[in-house]
Amino acid sequence: MSSSRIAAALLLSLTLSWGGADAWASVRFRDAAAELGIDFVHRHGGTGELYMIETMGSGVVALDYDGDGDDDLLFVQSGELPIEGSGGPGGVLYRNDGSSGFVNVTAAAELTLDVYGMGGTAGDVDGDGDLDLYVTAYGSNRLLLNDGDGSFTDATEAAGVGDPSWGASASFADVEPDGDLDLYVTNYVDFSFDNNPPCGLKERGLRSYCHPDVYDGLPDRFYRNRGDGTFEDATAEAGFGAAAGKGLGVVFGDLDRDGAIDLYVANDMTANYLFRNRGDGTFEEIALMTGVAFSDRGDAEAGMGIALGDIDDNGFPDLLVTHLDQQTNAVYSNTGTGLFVDRRYPTQIAEPSYQKVGFGIGLGDFDQDGYIDVAIANGHIIHNVDEWGATGRFRQPNQILRNRGDGTFEEVAESGLDIVLSSRGLAIADLDGDGDLDLAISNSADRAEVYRNVSTEPGGWLELSVIGTRAQLGTRFEVHAGERRQSRELRASSSYMSQNSAAAHFGLGSAPRVESILVIWPDGSRRLLKDLPAGRHVRVGR
Amino acid sequence: MIERSVATLLALLAVAPLAAELRELPLPLLDNLEATVREQLETERQAVDEAIVGFRAGSVDAARMAEGYGSIGRLYYLNDFTDAAEASFLNAIELAPSTFDWRYYLGALYPVTGRLEDAAHHLAAALELRPDYVPALIRLGRVELDLGQVDQAIARFEAVLAIDPDAAAAFKGLGRAAFENGEFQQAIELFERALEIQPEANLIYYQLGLAYRELGDRERALENLKLNRHQDVRLDDPLVNNLYLIVRSAKLHFNSAIDFLEQDRPELAIEQLLLAIEKQPGQFTYHHNLAAAYGLSGREDEAIAEYRKVLELNPAYPNAHFNLAMLLVERDQVAEAARHLELAHRYDPEDLVAHTEWATALSRLGEPERAAAELGKVLEQDPTYGKALLNLATVQAQIGRTTAAEVTLAELIEGDGNDQERAAAYYRLGKIHEQRQAGERAIAAYRAAVELDDELAEAHSSLAVLLARRSGFAEAAGHFGRAVELEPDDLASHFGRALALVLAESYVEARAALEASVEAHPGDLPLVHLLARLLATAPDAAARDGRRALELAQQVFAQRQTLEHAETIAMALAEAGRFEEAASWQRDILTRARQQGVAGPLASLERRLAQYERGEPVRAPWRG
């Protein structure tokens, strides 16, 4: 080969590499919890009896509770075991004060959570323009109404949403739609302090937390918002009566793009549920036939966290579900025909998860190259698994899987997620207001992690949010920039007992401008915005 | 001396570059392992460490060193120390690149850690050394499928089939490949072939369902997707299976045995459980599983003996009492079974199954009143427990309280029980109606039973009998046929089906059914005789075959010399055109009938004699 032909070949390869996702530098995060003022430490109150509830919590919620345009953080706390009394305190709220970081405002916000907390979700339940909170717990869950002055009032009893069993993830959506937010709560298993058999490797004297198989699943709850500050338990009436799996993860989203919000529930070692909204607020369970109940091998897996987003750009949101080690995390690719195909191996998302126990999971374009990446919070359930003699570890590294832009993902080796603890909840939001996506991660019986995104040479970005809170959840944005068309849907809880920012973040790659933004409101009406510059937060009103 | 030093130096120089490339073995934390396993690993590790010193000094050659690394690697592999196993196998490969085993184990290890590319590399390299090792081909094919290398995977599975045409794992792999390629009909055929070879590999049903789903066949998709599944296709892998023979861990043997039990391979489980017991004799759960494995492999005497050992070790273990009792019940040793069931109930009062079985045993021991009282206690704990309701109804009927039995069955029928339980309740209700001569009500109950549970054979046969009595022969034949499908050894239903078809004048169908029945049960004389009779006398020519009729009739007559069987010979002779011989047989039959004082059939015997004398065959197989 002549030197000119070699040069030509090199040039061609360079040109090709610049044309794809490879153009963008590696994703990089930096631990910034102390710098941002987040000092949350999860406590489970364990005394050595190894109650299963100790190892399952807890979640983290990104929400703009004070309406100042940036995301605050609620870390759900487990606290004292509710053997006698209610346990808790169930959460710590941090207000985002912009450049000066976060401030613990739990007391100021009168956030009296006397519960053994698990997860949380936020939404404007009473339609008064600010975000309210729902916190799940082992014991009665809590609804905290935002008073609009920086404080919250417990309205659980009046609203009738204090399900007393072991709540895990919960989420809000307007499923009818009638203009107010309804609530779905997953319940896990029928553990009780009186029903706590010794589990683990008995012959080696290693007692551990029990496997969920030891217990029966609990029925989930669906609460329909009456619009007057109260809810009715419409579980059976709405079609959720058979939902008695061991629910840990939940997400609302319009999976079949028919304009009605559907629901997916990840269950632990029992079949997952996909509830299709018939359009009138009643649902039918279709997971088995659509292919999202089990792995493509037919196994029920330990479903924990869920992420929902269009990772293959076909216009339909795909489902990613985290699992136990050896099971691998699932990618249920939405074909747009009402069917899903398990593509965990073709996407190369399975392989990096073989030795990880995945909990929280979120989607975001961290390097802003126009392709959605994946963040996963990992950690084992068994506190003494390191002593079992095999390769399982209680503390496990968290992971960033970068979208190569060709339908496959690769684990980012030097992501900067350097703190190795046993992680549970994960939320994604632009916490430092610099336009890229940061991470908040809660850990079992340990300090929380907050990471700033410090990726080098990221692409351009655009962040879209909705003015006001009433029409927020369920709104979809379709952005056309350069050669790329991307979509995002605003939703409440996903991940594991957690909630991401209610703003939609788009990576734009090298596109200097956004040609168009189509806003599709929850009621189906649309609005078209044209020709916006990159690098802006845009708030869209109706 | 100088020469020797130089030689040593040269030897060291020769091995030094190689040694430098060897990986340091991690030291796994062994603190919480079983003592025997820890000891085994420490001993082996010490031997390897010493060999490394010798290897560096030139006193241990590369082949021995490789063996040392490979051996410790296998132990690490078995005990899930994947990092240490990987380093050990890599070193073994470095020193003995042409040894198949180390590459193979490494290739088998990597998928567990998610390193599929590495697995593919080492499995492919192993196959270059031993191209016909089927488990390596299967493992590589599976890894390639997961890597999206479908064409390569197909080549692996086809290579397997060239070696073993009945390898279910290869058909399943090819099915997955066809699915990936969008060839769903082909995928279905391949999955079905795998299931034909290994019906117990029920995980395949899910993939079969997905393939039907892709073809738009919703009904068959759901039918397969809904099936209960737990077992993957079996892969016989001597290299991995034999590993369990080298370990000293009772727990690993036990785990391996559980795997074999889940794969329905009780004999292999027995081997492993015996090894586990040898290492840890006092562990009653090992004995309990051994007893179960004996039971599954049909070695009931050993199973019973083993359950007794379990109870010596742990007299309060309710599962052993229960399982032992169930084996004793099968042997009609009901009294001893009842004692164990009572203990199973005592040690686990919430076990309603044991309580119910105990009550059932009491009723079999002639204590129905006590049985009814115990069943009442079960129902106090769970008023909807179907089996208790059913058994209570049976006991009530037994002691003549049929009205109470009806009420009990109605409770079950109207409750939230599953279809099988409700079907069984209808069946027993049918029996009560039959006892009361209420045939129509019995038929209605049986019909309800089979509608709820099409697999309830006894309901089908009971319904068929009543229908046949009411001349509903065609419908009766259908239910007898279903009973035969469900219980192929139910000779009464075989006979009933054929007779009902004959009486329904469906002679060709009757012949086909009888041919199938006789093929399945060639020694059953009533079936052979009925076939002979049909072949000789069916009004439909397509159902007749005189020569074969005669052959069969003679075969039966050789074993059973009755007038009826002799007459069939006469009928067959007539059908074969041998009327004189037929008439001669018939005269002989008449003589014997008169001698025996048999009066009833004389008229018909004489009528048929006249037919033969006129050169006419009989054309009424049953009512002539």
PDB file of N, CA, C and O in Angstrom, chain A residues 126-152:
ATOM      1  N   ASP A 126     -52.434  18.485  44.982  1.00  0.00           N
ATOM      2  CA  ASP A 126     -53.616  19.322  45.224  1.00  0.00           C
ATOM      3  C   ASP A 126     -53.757  20.448  44.207  1.00  0.00           C
ATOM      4  O   ASP A 126     -54.632  21.307  44.337  1.00  0.00           O
ATOM      5  N   GLY A 127     -52.891  20.452  43.193  1.00  0.00           N
ATOM      6  CA  GLY A 127     -53.036  21.400  42.099  1.00  0.00           C
ATOM      7  C   GLY A 127     -52.863  22.846  42.505  1.00  0.00           C
ATOM      8  O   GLY A 127     -53.414  23.748  41.870  1.00  0.00           O
ATOM      9  N   ASP A 128     -52.062  23.084  43.550  1.00  0.00           N
ATOM     10  CA  ASP A 128     -51.905  24.476  44.003  1.00  0.00           C
ATOM     11  C   ASP A 128     -50.606  25.095  43.501  1.00  0.00           C
ATOM     12  O   ASP A 128     -50.197  26.160  43.966  1.00  0.00           O
ATOM     13  N   GLY A 129     -49.928  24.428  42.572  1.00  0.00           N
ATOM     14  CA  GLY A 129     -48.762  25.041  41.946  1.00  0.00           C
ATOM     15  C   GLY A 129     -47.438  24.711  42.590  1.00  0.00           C
ATOM     16  O   GLY A 129     -46.407  25.236  42.161  1.00  0.00           O
ATOM     17  N   ASP A 130     -47.436  23.882  43.605  1.00  0.00           N
ATOM     18  CA  ASP A 130     -46.149  23.446  44.155  1.00  0.00           C
ATOM     19  C   ASP A 130     -46.142  21.933  44.330  1.00  0.00           C
ATOM     20  O   ASP A 130     -47.177  21.281  44.294  1.00  0.00           O
ATOM     21  N   LEU A 131     -44.927  21.413  44.523  1.00  0.00           N
ATOM     22  CA  LEU A 131     -44.782  19.958  44.537  1.00  0.00           C
ATOM     23  C   LEU A 131     -44.957  19.388  45.936  1.00  0.00           C
ATOM     24  O   LEU A 131     -44.305  19.833  46.877  1.00  0.00           O
ATOM     25  N   ASP A 132     -45.823  18.405  46.027  1.00  0.00           N
ATOM     26  CA  ASP A 132     -46.060  17.699  47.278  1.00  0.00           C
ATOM     27  C   ASP A 132     -45.227  16.410  47.277  1.00  0.00           C
ATOM     28  O   ASP A 132     -44.688  16.012  46.251  1.00  0.00           O
ATOM     29  N   LEU A 133     -45.162  15.791  48.432  1.00  0.00           N
ATOM     30  CA  LEU A 133     -44.299  14.612  48.577  1.00  0.00           C
ATOM     31  C   LEU A 133     -45.098  13.416  49.069  1.00  0.00           C
ATOM     32  O   LEU A 133     -45.992  13.557  49.906  1.00  0.00           O
ATOM     33  N   TYR A 134     -44.736  12.273  48.553  1.00  0.00           N
ATOM     34  CA  TYR A 134     -45.290  11.028  49.090  1.00  0.00           C
ATOM     35  C   TYR A 134     -44.096  10.146  49.439  1.00  0.00           C
ATOM     36  O   TYR A 134     -43.207   9.911  48.616  1.00  0.00           O
ATOM     37  N   VAL A 135     -44.063   9.694  50.680  1.00  0.00           N
ATOM     38  CA  VAL A 135     -42.937   8.893  51.156  1.00  0.00           C
ATOM     39  C   VAL A 135     -43.447   7.506  51.542  1.00  0.00           C
ATOM     40  O   VAL A 135     -44.389   7.378  52.326  1.00  0.00           O
ATOM     41  N   THR A 136     -42.844   6.481  50.946  1.00  0.00           N
ATOM     42  CA  THR A 136     -43.228   5.110  51.293  1.00  0.00           C
ATOM     43  C   THR A 136     -42.401   4.647  52.488  1.00  0.00           C
ATOM     44  O   THR A 136     -41.309   5.160  52.732  1.00  0.00           O
ATOM     45  N   ALA A 137     -42.950   3.654  53.192  1.00  0.00           N
ATOM     46  CA  ALA A 137     -42.309   3.245  54.433  1.00  0.00           C
ATOM     47  C   ALA A 137     -42.674   1.812  54.762  1.00  0.00           C
ATOM     48  O   ALA A 137     -43.617   1.246  54.195  1.00  0.00           O
ATOM     49  N   TYR A 138     -41.927   1.237  55.682  1.00  0.00           N
ATOM     50  CA  TYR A 138     -42.383   0.005  56.317  1.00  0.00           C
ATOM     51  C   TYR A 138     -43.335   0.471  57.416  1.00  0.00           C
ATOM     52  O   TYR A 138     -42.899   1.000  58.434  1.00  0.00           O
ATOM     53  N   GLY A 139     -44.591   0.311  57.156  1.00  0.00           N
ATOM     54  CA  GLY A 139     -45.612   0.928  58.001  1.00  0.00           C
ATOM     55  C   GLY A 139     -46.345   1.949  57.143  1.00  0.00           C
ATOM     56  O   GLY A 139     -46.205   1.959  55.914  1.00  0.00           O
ATOM     57  N   SER A 140     -47.102   2.776  57.769  1.00  0.00           N
ATOM     58  CA  SER A 140     -47.939   3.708  57.011  1.00  0.00           C
ATOM     59  C   SER A 140     -47.104   4.690  56.173  1.00  0.00           C
ATOM     60  O   SER A 140     -46.184   5.330  56.675  1.00  0.00           O
ATOM     61  N   ASN A 141     -47.437   4.787  54.885  1.00  0.00           N
ATOM     62  CA  ASN A 141     -46.790   5.790  54.025  1.00  0.00           C
ATOM     63  C   ASN A 141     -47.311   7.179  54.401  1.00  0.00           C
ATOM     64  O   ASN A 141     -48.295   7.316  55.113  1.00  0.00           O
ATOM     65  N   ARG A 142     -46.631   8.210  53.878  1.00  0.00           N
ATOM     66  CA  ARG A 142     -47.015   9.576  54.254  1.00  0.00           C
ATOM     67  C   ARG A 142     -47.189  10.466  53.022  1.00  0.00           C
ATOM     68  O   ARG A 142     -46.350  10.427  52.108  1.00  0.00           O
ATOM     69  N   LEU A 143     -48.251  11.248  53.040  1.00  0.00           N
ATOM     70  CA  LEU A 143     -48.443  12.300  52.039  1.00  0.00           C
ATOM     71  C   LEU A 143     -48.194  13.635  52.712  1.00  0.00           C
ATOM     72  O   LEU A 143     -48.855  13.962  53.714  1.00  0.00           O
ATOM     73  N   LEU A 144     -47.253  14.413  52.193  1.00  0.00           N
ATOM     74  CA  LEU A 144     -46.909  15.723  52.769  1.00  0.00           C
ATOM     75  C   LEU A 144     -47.250  16.797  51.757  1.00  0.00           C
ATOM     76  O   LEU A 144     -46.644  16.870  50.687  1.00  0.00           O
ATOM     77  N   LEU A 145     -48.211  17.610  52.102  1.00  0.00           N
ATOM     78  CA  LEU A 145     -48.624  18.671  51.182  1.00  0.00           C
ATOM     79  C   LEU A 145     -47.733  19.890  51.370  1.00  0.00           C
ATOM     80  O   LEU A 145     -47.460  20.325  52.503  1.00  0.00           O
ATOM     81  N   ASN A 146     -47.304  20.425  50.245  1.00  0.00           N
ATOM     82  CA  ASN A 146     -46.454  21.613  50.241  1.00  0.00           C
ATOM     83  C   ASN A 146     -47.331  22.841  50.510  1.00  0.00           C
ATOM     84  O   ASN A 146     -48.295  23.109  49.775  1.00  0.00           O
ATOM     85  N   ASP A 147     -46.992  23.558  51.572  1.00  0.00           N
ATOM     86  CA  ASP A 147     -47.817  24.722  51.930  1.00  0.00           C
ATOM     87  C   ASP A 147     -47.491  25.952  51.088  1.00  0.00           C
ATOM     88  O   ASP A 147     -48.131  26.989  51.236  1.00  0.00           O
ATOM     89  N   GLY A 148     -46.462  25.846  50.271  1.00  0.00           N
ATOM     90  CA  GLY A 148     -46.107  26.970  49.407  1.00  0.00           C
ATOM     91  C   GLY A 148     -45.221  28.000  50.070  1.00  0.00           C
ATOM     92  O   GLY A 148     -44.799  28.963  49.426  1.00  0.00           O
ATOM     93  N   ASP A 149     -44.948  27.820  51.353  1.00  0.00           N
ATOM     94  CA  ASP A 149     -44.099  28.774  52.067  1.00  0.00           C
ATOM     95  C   ASP A 149     -42.821  28.107  52.573  1.00  0.00           C
ATOM     96  O   ASP A 149     -42.201  28.566  53.520  1.00  0.00           O
ATOM     97  N   GLY A 150     -42.490  26.984  51.940  1.00  0.00           N
ATOM     98  CA  GLY A 150     -41.284  26.271  52.359  1.00  0.00           C
ATOM     99  C   GLY A 150     -41.529  25.206  53.385  1.00  0.00           C
ATOM    100  O   GLY A 150     -40.590  24.541  53.821  1.00  0.00           O
ATOM    101  N   SER A 151     -42.783  25.031  53.775  1.00  0.00           N
ATOM    102  CA  SER A 151     -43.055  23.985  54.757  1.00  0.00           C
ATOM    103  C   SER A 151     -44.096  23.002  54.216  1.00  0.00           C
ATOM    104  O   SER A 151     -44.776  23.265  53.223  1.00  0.00           O
ATOM    105  N   PHE A 152     -44.183  21.868  54.898  1.00  0.00           N
ATOM    106  CA  PHE A 152     -45.089  20.791  54.477  1.00  0.00           C
ATOM    107  C   PHE A 152     -46.035  20.432  55.624  1.00  0.00           C
ATOM    108  O   PHE A 152     -45.692  20.580  56.793  1.00  0.00           O
TER     109      PHE A 152
END
